[in-house]
Amino acid sequence: MTVTCLNQTVEAMTIPFTVSVAVQGEASPDLTQAFTDACRKIYTELKRIEADFSAFLPDSLVSRFAEGDESILLANAEFQEVYAAALLAKEETAGAFDPYFAGKFDPTGLVKGWAVKKSLPPVSCP
């Protein structure tokens, strides 16, 4: 039995994310279309997350928080999740990961992995 791999690279957050699915036999047109649709959804979610969590976009939640808008911490559940995870990562790595390494909050190293996890559940489950 042959194995077919469907692969697509999704560019977001200044890095490539490769989405892959392996199937036994040939990929049907329906499966290929479903994979393409899933990749589009992943891309859309990654871009949404990038808009909120990029330290390089001046209107992002992260940039606004770094500039002193602390209301974001109370108003946005995803920001609360990332903020708590970043502080926990600092503690668990004894400071090797520090979301304040440059003096302002910047969870970039954590957010990319979190974004992958966050973008997959809606499209990876039937």
N, CA, C and O atoms as a GROMACS GRO file, in nm:
protein
  504
    1MET      N    1   0.085  -0.117   0.000
    1MET     CA    2   0.000   0.000   0.000
    1MET      C    3   0.090   0.124   0.000
    1MET      O    4   0.187   0.132   0.075
    2THR      N    5   0.056   0.215  -0.083
    2THR     CA    6   0.131   0.340  -0.091
    2THR      C    7   0.078   0.440   0.012
    2THR      O    8  -0.037   0.432   0.057
    3VAL      N    9   0.163   0.533   0.046
    3VAL     CA   10   0.125   0.640   0.137
    3VAL      C   11   0.140   0.771   0.061
    3VAL      O   12   0.243   0.795  -0.003
    4THR      N   13   0.039   0.853   0.068
    4THR     CA   14   0.043   0.984   0.004
    4THR      C   15   0.051   1.090   0.113
    4THR      O   16  -0.022   1.086   0.211
    5CYS      N   17   0.141   1.184   0.095
    5CYS     CA   18   0.155   1.295   0.189
    5CYS      C   19   0.108   1.423   0.122
    5CYS      O   20   0.153   1.458   0.013
    6LEU      N   21   0.020   1.492   0.189
    6LEU     CA   22  -0.022   1.625   0.145
    6LEU      C   23   0.052   1.725   0.232
    6LEU      O   24   0.049   1.714   0.355
    7ASN      N   25   0.119   1.820   0.172
    7ASN     CA   26   0.197   1.920   0.244
    7ASN      C   27   0.164   2.058   0.191
    7ASN      O   28   0.146   2.078   0.071
    8GLN      N   29   0.158   2.152   0.282
    8GLN     CA   30   0.143   2.291   0.242
    8GLN      C   31   0.214   2.377   0.345
    8GLN      O   32   0.202   2.354   0.465
    9THR      N   33   0.288   2.476   0.298
    9THR     CA   34   0.355   2.569   0.387
    9THR      C   35   0.270   2.694   0.400
    9THR      O   36   0.226   2.753   0.302
   10VAL      N   37   0.249   2.732   0.524
   10VAL     CA   38   0.170   2.850   0.557
   10VAL      C   39   0.266   2.952   0.618
   10VAL      O   40   0.329   2.924   0.720
   11GLU      N   41   0.277   3.068   0.556
   11GLU     CA   42   0.367   3.173   0.606
   11GLU      C   43   0.290   3.266   0.697
   11GLU      O   44   0.193   3.330   0.655
   12ALA      N   45   0.332   3.274   0.822
   12ALA     CA   46   0.271   3.367   0.918
   12ALA      C   47   0.371   3.391   1.030
   12ALA      O   48   0.458   3.307   1.055
   13MET      N   49   0.358   3.501   1.096
   13MET     CA   50   0.442   3.533   1.212
   13MET      C   51   0.590   3.529   1.176
   13MET      O   52   0.673   3.492   1.260
   14THR      N   53   0.623   3.565   1.056
   14THR     CA   54   0.760   3.571   1.000
   14THR      C   55   0.829   3.436   0.990
   14THR      O   56   0.951   3.430   0.976
   15ILE      N   57   0.754   3.327   0.998
   15ILE     CA   58   0.815   3.194   0.982
   15ILE      C   59   0.721   3.105   0.900
   15ILE      O   60   0.601   3.129   0.893
   16PRO      N   61   0.778   3.002   0.838
   16PRO     CA   62   0.693   2.907   0.767
   16PRO      C   63   0.643   2.797   0.861
   16PRO      O   64   0.718   2.744   0.942
   17PHE      N   65   0.515   2.766   0.850
   17PHE     CA   66   0.456   2.654   0.921
   17PHE      C   67   0.421   2.550   0.815
   17PHE      O   68   0.351   2.582   0.720
   18THR      N   69   0.467   2.427   0.830
   18THR     CA   70   0.435   2.322   0.735
   18THR      C   71   0.323   2.236   0.791
   18THR      O   72   0.334   2.181   0.901
   19VAL      N   73   0.217   2.225   0.714
   19VAL     CA   74   0.102   2.142   0.750
   19VAL      C   75   0.111   2.017   0.664
   19VAL      O   76   0.122   2.026   0.542
   20SER      N   77   0.104   1.901   0.728
   20SER     CA   78   0.117   1.774   0.655
   20SER      C   79   0.012   1.675   0.702
   20SER      O   80  -0.024   1.669   0.819
   21VAL      N   81  -0.035   1.597   0.606
   21VAL     CA   82  -0.128   1.487   0.635
   21VAL      C   83  -0.082   1.368   0.551
   21VAL      O   84  -0.058   1.381   0.431
   22ALA      N   85  -0.071   1.253   0.614
   22ALA     CA   86  -0.036   1.130   0.542
   22ALA      C   87  -0.158   1.040   0.537
   22ALA      O   88  -0.228   1.022   0.637
   23VAL      N   89  -0.184   0.984   0.420
   23VAL     CA   90  -0.297   0.894   0.402
   23VAL      C   91  -0.250   0.768   0.331
   23VAL      O   92  -0.157   0.772   0.251
   24GLN      N   93  -0.316   0.658   0.361
   24GLN     CA   94  -0.286   0.534   0.289
   24GLN      C   95  -0.352   0.542   0.153
   24GLN      O   96  -0.469   0.580   0.142
   25GLY      N   97  -0.278   0.507   0.051
   25GLY     CA   98  -0.332   0.511  -0.085
   25GLY      C   99  -0.326   0.650  -0.143
   25GLY      O  100  -0.249   0.735  -0.097
   26GLU      N  101  -0.407   0.672  -0.242
   26GLU     CA  102  -0.412   0.803  -0.308
   26GLU      C  103  -0.508   0.896  -0.233
   26GLU      O  104  -0.608   0.852  -0.177
   27ALA      N  105  -0.476   1.023  -0.232
   27ALA     CA  106  -0.564   1.122  -0.170
   27ALA      C  107  -0.679   1.151  -0.266
   27ALA      O  108  -0.657   1.186  -0.382
   28SER      N  109  -0.800   1.137  -0.218
   28SER     CA  110  -0.917   1.164  -0.301
   28SER      C  111  -0.930   1.315  -0.323
   28SER      O  112  -0.875   1.394  -0.246
   29PRO      N  113  -1.001   1.354  -0.427
   29PRO     CA  114  -1.024   1.498  -0.448
   29PRO      C  115  -1.093   1.564  -0.328
   29PRO      O  116  -1.063   1.679  -0.295
   30ASP      N  117  -1.184   1.491  -0.264
   30ASP     CA  118  -1.251   1.547  -0.146
   30ASP      C  119  -1.153   1.570  -0.032
   30ASP      O  120  -1.159   1.672   0.036
   31LEU      N  121  -1.065   1.474  -0.010
   31LEU     CA  122  -0.964   1.489   0.095
   31LEU      C  123  -0.869   1.603   0.062
   31LEU      O  124  -0.834   1.682   0.150
   32THR      N  125  -0.827   1.611  -0.061
   32THR     CA  126  -0.737   1.718  -0.104
   32THR      C  127  -0.803   1.855  -0.082
   32THR      O  128  -0.738   1.949  -0.037
   33GLN      N  129  -0.932   1.864  -0.115
   33GLN     CA  130  -1.003   1.991  -0.094
   33GLN      C  131  -1.018   2.021   0.055
   33GLN      O  132  -1.003   2.136   0.098
   34ALA      N  133  -1.048   1.919   0.134
   34ALA     CA  134  -1.061   1.938   0.279
   34ALA      C  135  -0.927   1.982   0.339
   34ALA      O  136  -0.924   2.067   0.428
   35PHE      N  137  -0.818   1.926   0.290
   35PHE     CA  138  -0.684   1.966   0.337
   35PHE      C  139  -0.657   2.111   0.300
   35PHE      O  140  -0.607   2.188   0.383
   36THR      N  141  -0.688   2.149   0.178
   36THR     CA  142  -0.669   2.288   0.134
   36THR      C  143  -0.753   2.383   0.219
   36THR      O  144  -0.704   2.489   0.259
   37ASP      N  145  -0.876   2.346   0.246
   37ASP     CA  146  -0.964   2.428   0.330
   37ASP      C  147  -0.909   2.439   0.472
   37ASP      O  148  -0.911   2.547   0.532
   38ALA      N  149  -0.858   2.328   0.525
   38ALA     CA  150  -0.800   2.329   0.660
   38ALA      C  151  -0.678   2.420   0.666
   38ALA      O  152  -0.661   2.495   0.762
   39CYS      N  153  -0.594   2.415   0.564
   39CYS     CA  154  -0.476   2.502   0.560
   39CYS      C  155  -0.516   2.648   0.555
   39CYS      O  156  -0.452   2.733   0.617
   40ARG      N  157  -0.621   2.678   0.482
   40ARG     CA  158  -0.671   2.816   0.475
   40ARG      C  159  -0.719   2.862   0.613
   40ARG      O  160  -0.694   2.976   0.653
   41LYS      N  161  -0.788   2.774   0.686
   41LYS     CA  162  -0.834   2.808   0.821
   41LYS      C  163  -0.718   2.827   0.917
   41LYS      O  164  -0.718   2.917   1.001
   42ILE      N  165  -0.618   2.740   0.905
   42ILE     CA  166  -0.498   2.754   0.988
   42ILE      C  167  -0.430   2.887   0.961
   42ILE      O  168  -0.393   2.958   1.055
   43TYR      N  169  -0.414   2.922   0.834
   43TYR     CA  170  -0.353   3.048   0.797
   43TYR      C  171  -0.431   3.166   0.856
   43TYR      O  172  -0.372   3.259   0.912
   44THR      N  173  -0.562   3.163   0.843
   44THR     CA  174  -0.646   3.271   0.894
   44THR      C  175  -0.630   3.286   1.045
   44THR      O  176  -0.620   3.397   1.096
   45GLU      N  177  -0.628   3.174   1.115
   45GLU     CA  178  -0.612   3.178   1.261
   45GLU      C  179  -0.473   3.228   1.299
   45GLU      O  180  -0.459   3.307   1.393
   46LEU      N  181  -0.370   3.183   1.230
   46LEU     CA  182  -0.234   3.230   1.260
   46LEU      C  183  -0.221   3.380   1.236
   46LEU      O  184  -0.156   3.450   1.314
   47LYS      N  185  -0.283   3.430   1.131
   47LYS     CA  186  -0.277   3.575   1.104
   47LYS      C  187  -0.355   3.653   1.210
   47LYS      O  188  -0.313   3.763   1.248
   48ARG      N  189  -0.466   3.599   1.258
   48ARG     CA  190  -0.541   3.665   1.365
   48ARG      C  191  -0.456   3.671   1.492
   48ARG      O  192  -0.450   3.775   1.558
   49ILE      N  193  -0.392   3.561   1.523
   49ILE     CA  194  -0.307   3.556   1.642
   49ILE      C  195  -0.189   3.652   1.625
   49ILE      O  196  -0.152   3.722   1.719
   50GLU      N  197  -0.131   3.655   1.507
   50GLU     CA  198  -0.020   3.747   1.481
   50GLU      C  199  -0.065   3.892   1.503
   50GLU      O  200   0.009   3.971   1.563
   51ALA      N  201  -0.183   3.928   1.456
   51ALA     CA  202  -0.233   4.065   1.472
   51ALA      C  203  -0.247   4.102   1.620
   51ALA      O  204  -0.226   4.217   1.656
   52ASP      N  205  -0.282   4.006   1.704
   52ASP     CA  206  -0.298   4.033   1.846
   52ASP      C  207  -0.168   4.022   1.926
   52ASP      O  208  -0.150   4.094   2.024
   53PHE      N  209  -0.078   3.932   1.885
   53PHE     CA  210   0.034   3.898   1.971
   53PHE      C  211   0.173   3.933   1.916
   53PHE      O  212   0.273   3.899   1.979
   54SER      N  213   0.180   3.998   1.803
   54SER     CA  214   0.310   4.039   1.751
   54SER      C  215   0.364   4.157   1.831
   54SER      O  216   0.294   4.255   1.856
   55ALA      N  217   0.488   4.145   1.871
   55ALA     CA  218   0.555   4.257   1.939
   55ALA      C  219   0.600   4.363   1.838
   55ALA      O  220   0.650   4.469   1.877
   56PHE      N  221   0.583   4.334   1.711
   56PHE     CA  222   0.632   4.423   1.606
   56PHE      C  223   0.521   4.503   1.537
   56PHE      O  224   0.550   4.589   1.454
   57LEU      N  225   0.396   4.475   1.571
   57LEU     CA  226   0.283   4.550   1.516
   57LEU      C  227   0.234   4.648   1.622
   57LEU      O  228   0.195   4.606   1.731
   58PRO      N  229   0.236   4.776   1.593
   58PRO     CA  230   0.207   4.876   1.696
   58PRO      C  231   0.067   4.869   1.756
   58PRO      O  232   0.046   4.915   1.868
   59ASP      N  233  -0.030   4.814   1.684
   59ASP     CA  234  -0.166   4.806   1.736
   59ASP      C  235  -0.200   4.672   1.801
   59ASP      O  236  -0.314   4.650   1.842
   60SER      N  237  -0.101   4.582   1.810
   60SER     CA  238  -0.129   4.451   1.869
   60SER      C  239  -0.152   4.464   2.019
   60SER      O  240  -0.113   4.563   2.081
   61LEU      N  241  -0.216   4.364   2.076
   61LEU     CA  242  -0.238   4.362   2.220
   61LEU      C  243  -0.106   4.366   2.295
   61LEU      O  244  -0.092   4.437   2.394
   62VAL      N  245  -0.008   4.290   2.246
   62VAL     CA  246   0.123   4.286   2.311
   62VAL      C  247   0.190   4.423   2.309
   62VAL      O  248   0.241   4.467   2.411
   63SER      N  249   0.188   4.490   2.196
   63SER     CA  250   0.251   4.622   2.186
   63SER      C  251   0.179   4.723   2.274
   63SER      O  252   0.243   4.804   2.342
   64ARG      N  253   0.048   4.718   2.274
   64ARG     CA  254  -0.028   4.812   2.357
   64ARG      C  255  -0.002   4.787   2.506
   64ARG      O  256   0.012   4.881   2.583
   65PHE      N  257   0.006   4.659   2.545
   65PHE     CA  258   0.036   4.626   2.684
   65PHE      C  259   0.178   4.671   2.719
   65PHE      O  260   0.201   4.727   2.827
   66ALA      N  261   0.271   4.648   2.630
   66ALA     CA  262   0.411   4.688   2.654
   66ALA      C  263   0.424   4.839   2.670
   66ALA      O  264   0.515   4.888   2.737
   67GLU      N  265   0.334   4.912   2.607
   67GLU     CA  266   0.336   5.058   2.617
   67GLU      C  267   0.253   5.109   2.736
   67GLU      O  268   0.237   5.230   2.753
   68GLY      N  269   0.201   5.017   2.818
   68GLY     CA  270   0.136   5.059   2.941
   68GLY      C  271  -0.014   5.040   2.949
   68GLY      O  272  -0.074   5.073   3.052
   69ASP      N  273  -0.078   4.987   2.846
   69ASP     CA  274  -0.223   4.965   2.850
   69ASP      C  275  -0.252   4.834   2.923
   69ASP      O  276  -0.265   4.729   2.860
   70GLU      N  277  -0.262   4.842   3.054
   70GLU     CA  278  -0.283   4.722   3.135
   70GLU      C  279  -0.427   4.671   3.132
   70GLU      O  280  -0.454   4.561   3.181
   71SER      N  281  -0.519   4.747   3.075
   71SER     CA  282  -0.659   4.702   3.067
   71SER      C  283  -0.671   4.575   2.982
   71SER      O  284  -0.765   4.498   3.000
   72ILE      N  285  -0.578   4.555   2.891
   72ILE     CA  286  -0.579   4.436   2.805
   72ILE      C  287  -0.572   4.309   2.889
   72ILE      O  288  -0.635   4.208   2.857
   73LEU      N  289  -0.494   4.315   2.996
   73LEU     CA  290  -0.476   4.197   3.081
   73LEU      C  291  -0.609   4.155   3.144
   73LEU      O  292  -0.631   4.036   3.167
   74LEU      N  293  -0.696   4.249   3.171
   74LEU     CA  294  -0.825   4.217   3.231
   74LEU      C  295  -0.932   4.187   3.127
   74LEU      O  296  -1.028   4.115   3.156
   75ALA      N  297  -0.917   4.241   3.006
   75ALA     CA  298  -1.024   4.236   2.907
   75ALA      C  299  -1.015   4.122   2.808
   75ALA      O  300  -1.115   4.090   2.744
   76ASN      N  301  -0.900   4.059   2.792
   76ASN     CA  302  -0.883   3.961   2.685
   76ASN      C  303  -0.837   3.827   2.742
   76ASN      O  304  -0.727   3.817   2.795
   77ALA      N  305  -0.921   3.725   2.729
   77ALA     CA  306  -0.891   3.593   2.786
   77ALA      C  307  -0.768   3.529   2.722
   77ALA      O  308  -0.688   3.467   2.792
   78GLU      N  309  -0.752   3.544   2.592
   78GLU     CA  310  -0.632   3.487   2.527
   78GLU      C  311  -0.506   3.556   2.576
   78GLU      O  312  -0.404   3.491   2.599
   79PHE      N  313  -0.512   3.688   2.593
   79PHE     CA  314  -0.396   3.759   2.644
   79PHE      C  315  -0.363   3.710   2.785
   79PHE      O  316  -0.246   3.692   2.818
   80GLN      N  317  -0.464   3.691   2.867
   80GLN     CA  318  -0.443   3.639   3.002
   80GLN      C  319  -0.372   3.503   2.996
   80GLN      O  320  -0.281   3.476   3.074
   81GLU      N  321  -0.416   3.418   2.903
   81GLU     CA  322  -0.357   3.285   2.887
   81GLU      C  323  -0.210   3.294   2.848
   81GLU      O  324  -0.125   3.225   2.905
   82VAL      N  325  -0.180   3.379   2.751
   82VAL     CA  326  -0.041   3.395   2.706
   82VAL      C  327   0.044   3.458   2.816
   82VAL      O  328   0.157   3.414   2.841
   83TYR      N  329  -0.009   3.559   2.882
   83TYR     CA  330   0.066   3.627   2.988
   83TYR      C  331   0.100   3.529   3.100
   83TYR      O  332   0.214   3.523   3.145
   84ALA      N  333   0.001   3.451   3.145
   84ALA     CA  334   0.024   3.352   3.251
   84ALA      C  335   0.124   3.246   3.206
   84ALA      O  336   0.212   3.206   3.284
   85ALA      N  337   0.111   3.199   3.082
   85ALA     CA  338   0.204   3.098   3.030
   85ALA      C  339   0.346   3.153   3.022
   85ALA      O  340   0.442   3.082   3.049
   86ALA      N  341   0.359   3.280   2.983
   86ALA     CA  342   0.492   3.341   2.973
   86ALA      C  343   0.556   3.354   3.110
   86ALA      O  344   0.676   3.327   3.126
   87LEU      N  345   0.479   3.395   3.209
   87LEU     CA  346   0.534   3.406   3.345
   87LEU      C  347   0.570   3.269   3.401
   87LEU      O  348   0.672   3.253   3.468
   88LEU      N  349   0.487   3.169   3.372
   88LEU     CA  350   0.516   3.032   3.416
   88LEU      C  351   0.642   2.980   3.347
   88LEU      O  352   0.725   2.915   3.411
   89ALA      N  353   0.657   3.008   3.217
   89ALA     CA  354   0.777   2.964   3.145
   89ALA      C  355   0.902   3.028   3.205
   89ALA      O  356   1.005   2.962   3.215
   90LYS      N  357   0.894   3.153   3.244
   90LYS     CA  358   1.009   3.219   3.307
   90LYS      C  359   1.045   3.147   3.436
   90LYS      O  360   1.162   3.121   3.464
   91GLU      N  361   0.943   3.116   3.515
   91GLU     CA  362   0.967   3.048   3.642
   91GLU      C  363   1.024   2.907   3.620
   91GLU      O  364   1.121   2.868   3.685
   92GLU      N  365   0.962   2.832   3.528
   92GLU     CA  366   1.004   2.693   3.507
   92GLU      C  367   1.140   2.680   3.439
   92GLU      O  368   1.205   2.576   3.450
   93THR      N  369   1.184   2.785   3.370
   93THR     CA  370   1.315   2.781   3.305
   93THR      C  371   1.420   2.857   3.385
   93THR      O  372   1.531   2.880   3.337
   94ALA      N  373   1.385   2.895   3.506
   94ALA     CA  374   1.475   2.972   3.592
   94ALA      C  375   1.527   3.097   3.520
   94ALA      O  376   1.642   3.137   3.535
   95GLY      N  377   1.438   3.157   3.440
   95GLY     CA  378   1.472   3.282   3.372
   95GLY      C  379   1.535   3.266   3.235
   95GLY      O  380   1.565   3.366   3.170
   96ALA      N  381   1.556   3.144   3.189
   96ALA     CA  382   1.612   3.125   3.054
   96ALA      C  383   1.516   3.182   2.950
   96ALA      O  384   1.560   3.239   2.850
   97PHE      N  385   1.387   3.165   2.974
   97PHE     CA  386   1.287   3.236   2.894
   97PHE      C  387   1.236   3.349   2.980
   97PHE      O  388   1.191   3.326   3.093
   98ASP      N  389   1.244   3.471   2.930
   98ASP     CA  390   1.198   3.588   3.005
   98ASP      C  391   1.118   3.677   2.912
   98ASP      O  392   1.175   3.738   2.822
   99PRO      N  393   0.986   3.687   2.934
   99PRO     CA  394   0.904   3.770   2.845
   99PRO      C  395   0.935   3.920   2.858
   99PRO      O  396   0.884   4.001   2.781
  100TYR      N  397   1.018   3.955   2.955
  100TYR     CA  398   1.060   4.095   2.973
  100TYR      C  399   1.210   4.111   2.942
  100TYR      O  400   1.274   4.203   2.993
  101PHE      N  401   1.266   4.021   2.860
  101PHE     CA  402   1.410   4.022   2.834
  101PHE      C  403   1.461   4.155   2.780
  101PHE      O  404   1.576   4.190   2.805
  102ALA      N  405   1.378   4.228   2.708
  102ALA     CA  406   1.420   4.356   2.650
  102ALA      C  407   1.364   4.475   2.728
  102ALA      O  408   1.371   4.588   2.681
  103GLY      N  409   1.309   4.449   2.846
  103GLY     CA  410   1.255   4.556   2.927
  103GLY      C  411   1.106   4.578   2.912
  103GLY      O  412   1.043   4.641   2.997
  104LYS      N  413   1.047   4.525   2.805
  104LYS     CA  414   0.903   4.534   2.782
  104LYS      C  415   0.851   4.393   2.754
  104LYS      O  416   0.925   4.306   2.708
  105PHE      N  417   0.724   4.372   2.781
  105PHE     CA  418   0.664   4.240   2.762
  105PHE      C  419   0.671   4.200   2.614
  105PHE      O  420   0.622   4.272   2.527
  106ASP      N  421   0.732   4.085   2.589
  106ASP     CA  422   0.747   4.031   2.452
  106ASP      C  423   0.749   3.879   2.462
  106ASP      O  424   0.855   3.820   2.484
  107PRO      N  425   0.634   3.814   2.444
  107PRO     CA  426   0.626   3.668   2.457
  107PRO      C  427   0.651   3.594   2.325
  107PRO      O  428   0.605   3.481   2.308
  108THR      N  429   0.723   3.656   2.232
  108THR     CA  430   0.739   3.601   2.097
  108THR      C  431   0.781   3.454   2.097
  108THR      O  432   0.723   3.374   2.023
  109GLY      N  433   0.878   3.416   2.177
  109GLY     CA  434   0.926   3.279   2.177
  109GLY      C  435   0.822   3.178   2.220
  109GLY      O  436   0.827   3.062   2.180
  110LEU      N  437   0.729   3.221   2.302
  110LEU     CA  438   0.623   3.132   2.349
  110LEU      C  439   0.503   3.134   2.256
  110LEU      O  440   0.440   3.031   2.235
  111VAL      N  441   0.471   3.249   2.201
  111VAL     CA  442   0.349   3.267   2.123
  111VAL      C  443   0.345   3.180   1.998
  111VAL      O  444   0.238   3.133   1.959
  112LYS      N  445   0.456   3.159   1.934
  112LYS     CA  446   0.454   3.082   1.809
  112LYS      C  447   0.411   2.937   1.834
  112LYS      O  448   0.332   2.882   1.757
  113GLY      N  449   0.462   2.876   1.938
  113GLY     CA  450   0.418   2.741   1.973
  113GLY      C  451   0.274   2.739   2.019
  113GLY      O  452   0.198   2.649   1.983
  114TRP      N  453   0.235   2.838   2.098
  114TRP     CA  454   0.097   2.850   2.144
  114TRP      C  455   0.004   2.869   2.025
  114TRP      O  456  -0.106   2.813   2.022
  115ALA      N  457   0.047   2.946   1.927
  115ALA     CA  458  -0.035   2.972   1.808
  115ALA      C  459  -0.060   2.843   1.728
  115ALA      O  460  -0.169   2.822   1.676
  116VAL      N  461   0.041   2.759   1.719
  116VAL     CA  462   0.023   2.631   1.648
  116VAL      C  463  -0.083   2.548   1.720
  116VAL      O  464  -0.176   2.496   1.658
  117LYS      N  465  -0.068   2.537   1.849
  117LYS     CA  466  -0.166   2.461   1.928
  117LYS      C  467  -0.306   2.520   1.914
  117LYS      O  468  -0.404   2.447   1.900
  118LYS      N  469  -0.314   2.650   1.918
  118LYS     CA  470  -0.443   2.720   1.911
  118LYS      C  471  -0.507   2.708   1.773
  118LYS      O  472  -0.629   2.703   1.762
  119SER      N  473  -0.428   2.704   1.669
  119SER     CA  474  -0.482   2.704   1.533
  119SER      C  475  -0.526   2.565   1.485
  119SER      O  476  -0.603   2.555   1.389
  120LEU      N  477  -0.480   2.461   1.548
  120LEU     CA  478  -0.511   2.326   1.500
  120LEU      C  479  -0.644   2.266   1.544
  120LEU      O  480  -0.711   2.206   1.459
  121PRO      N  481  -0.687   2.277   1.668
  121PRO     CA  482  -0.808   2.203   1.707
  121PRO      C  483  -0.931   2.225   1.618
  121PRO      O  484  -1.000   2.127   1.590
  122PRO      N  485  -0.961   2.346   1.574
  122PRO     CA  486  -1.082   2.360   1.493
  122PRO      C  487  -1.077   2.283   1.360
  122PRO      O  488  -1.182   2.250   1.304
  123VAL      N  489  -0.960   2.255   1.309
  123VAL     CA  490  -0.950   2.192   1.178
  123VAL      C  491  -0.898   2.048   1.184
  123VAL      O  492  -0.906   1.976   1.085
  124SER      N  493  -0.844   2.006   1.297
  124SER     CA  494  -0.785   1.872   1.302
  124SER      C  495  -0.880   1.767   1.354
  124SER      O  496  -0.849   1.648   1.349
  125CYS      N  497  -0.994   1.808   1.403
  125CYS     CA  498  -1.093   1.714   1.453
  125CYS      C  499  -1.215   1.714   1.361
  125CYS      O  500  -1.263   1.820   1.322
  126PRO      N  501  -1.264   1.594   1.327
  126PRO     CA  502  -1.381   1.590   1.237
  126PRO      C  503  -1.504   1.648   1.301
  126PRO      O  504  -1.610   1.651   1.238
   0.00000   0.00000   0.00000
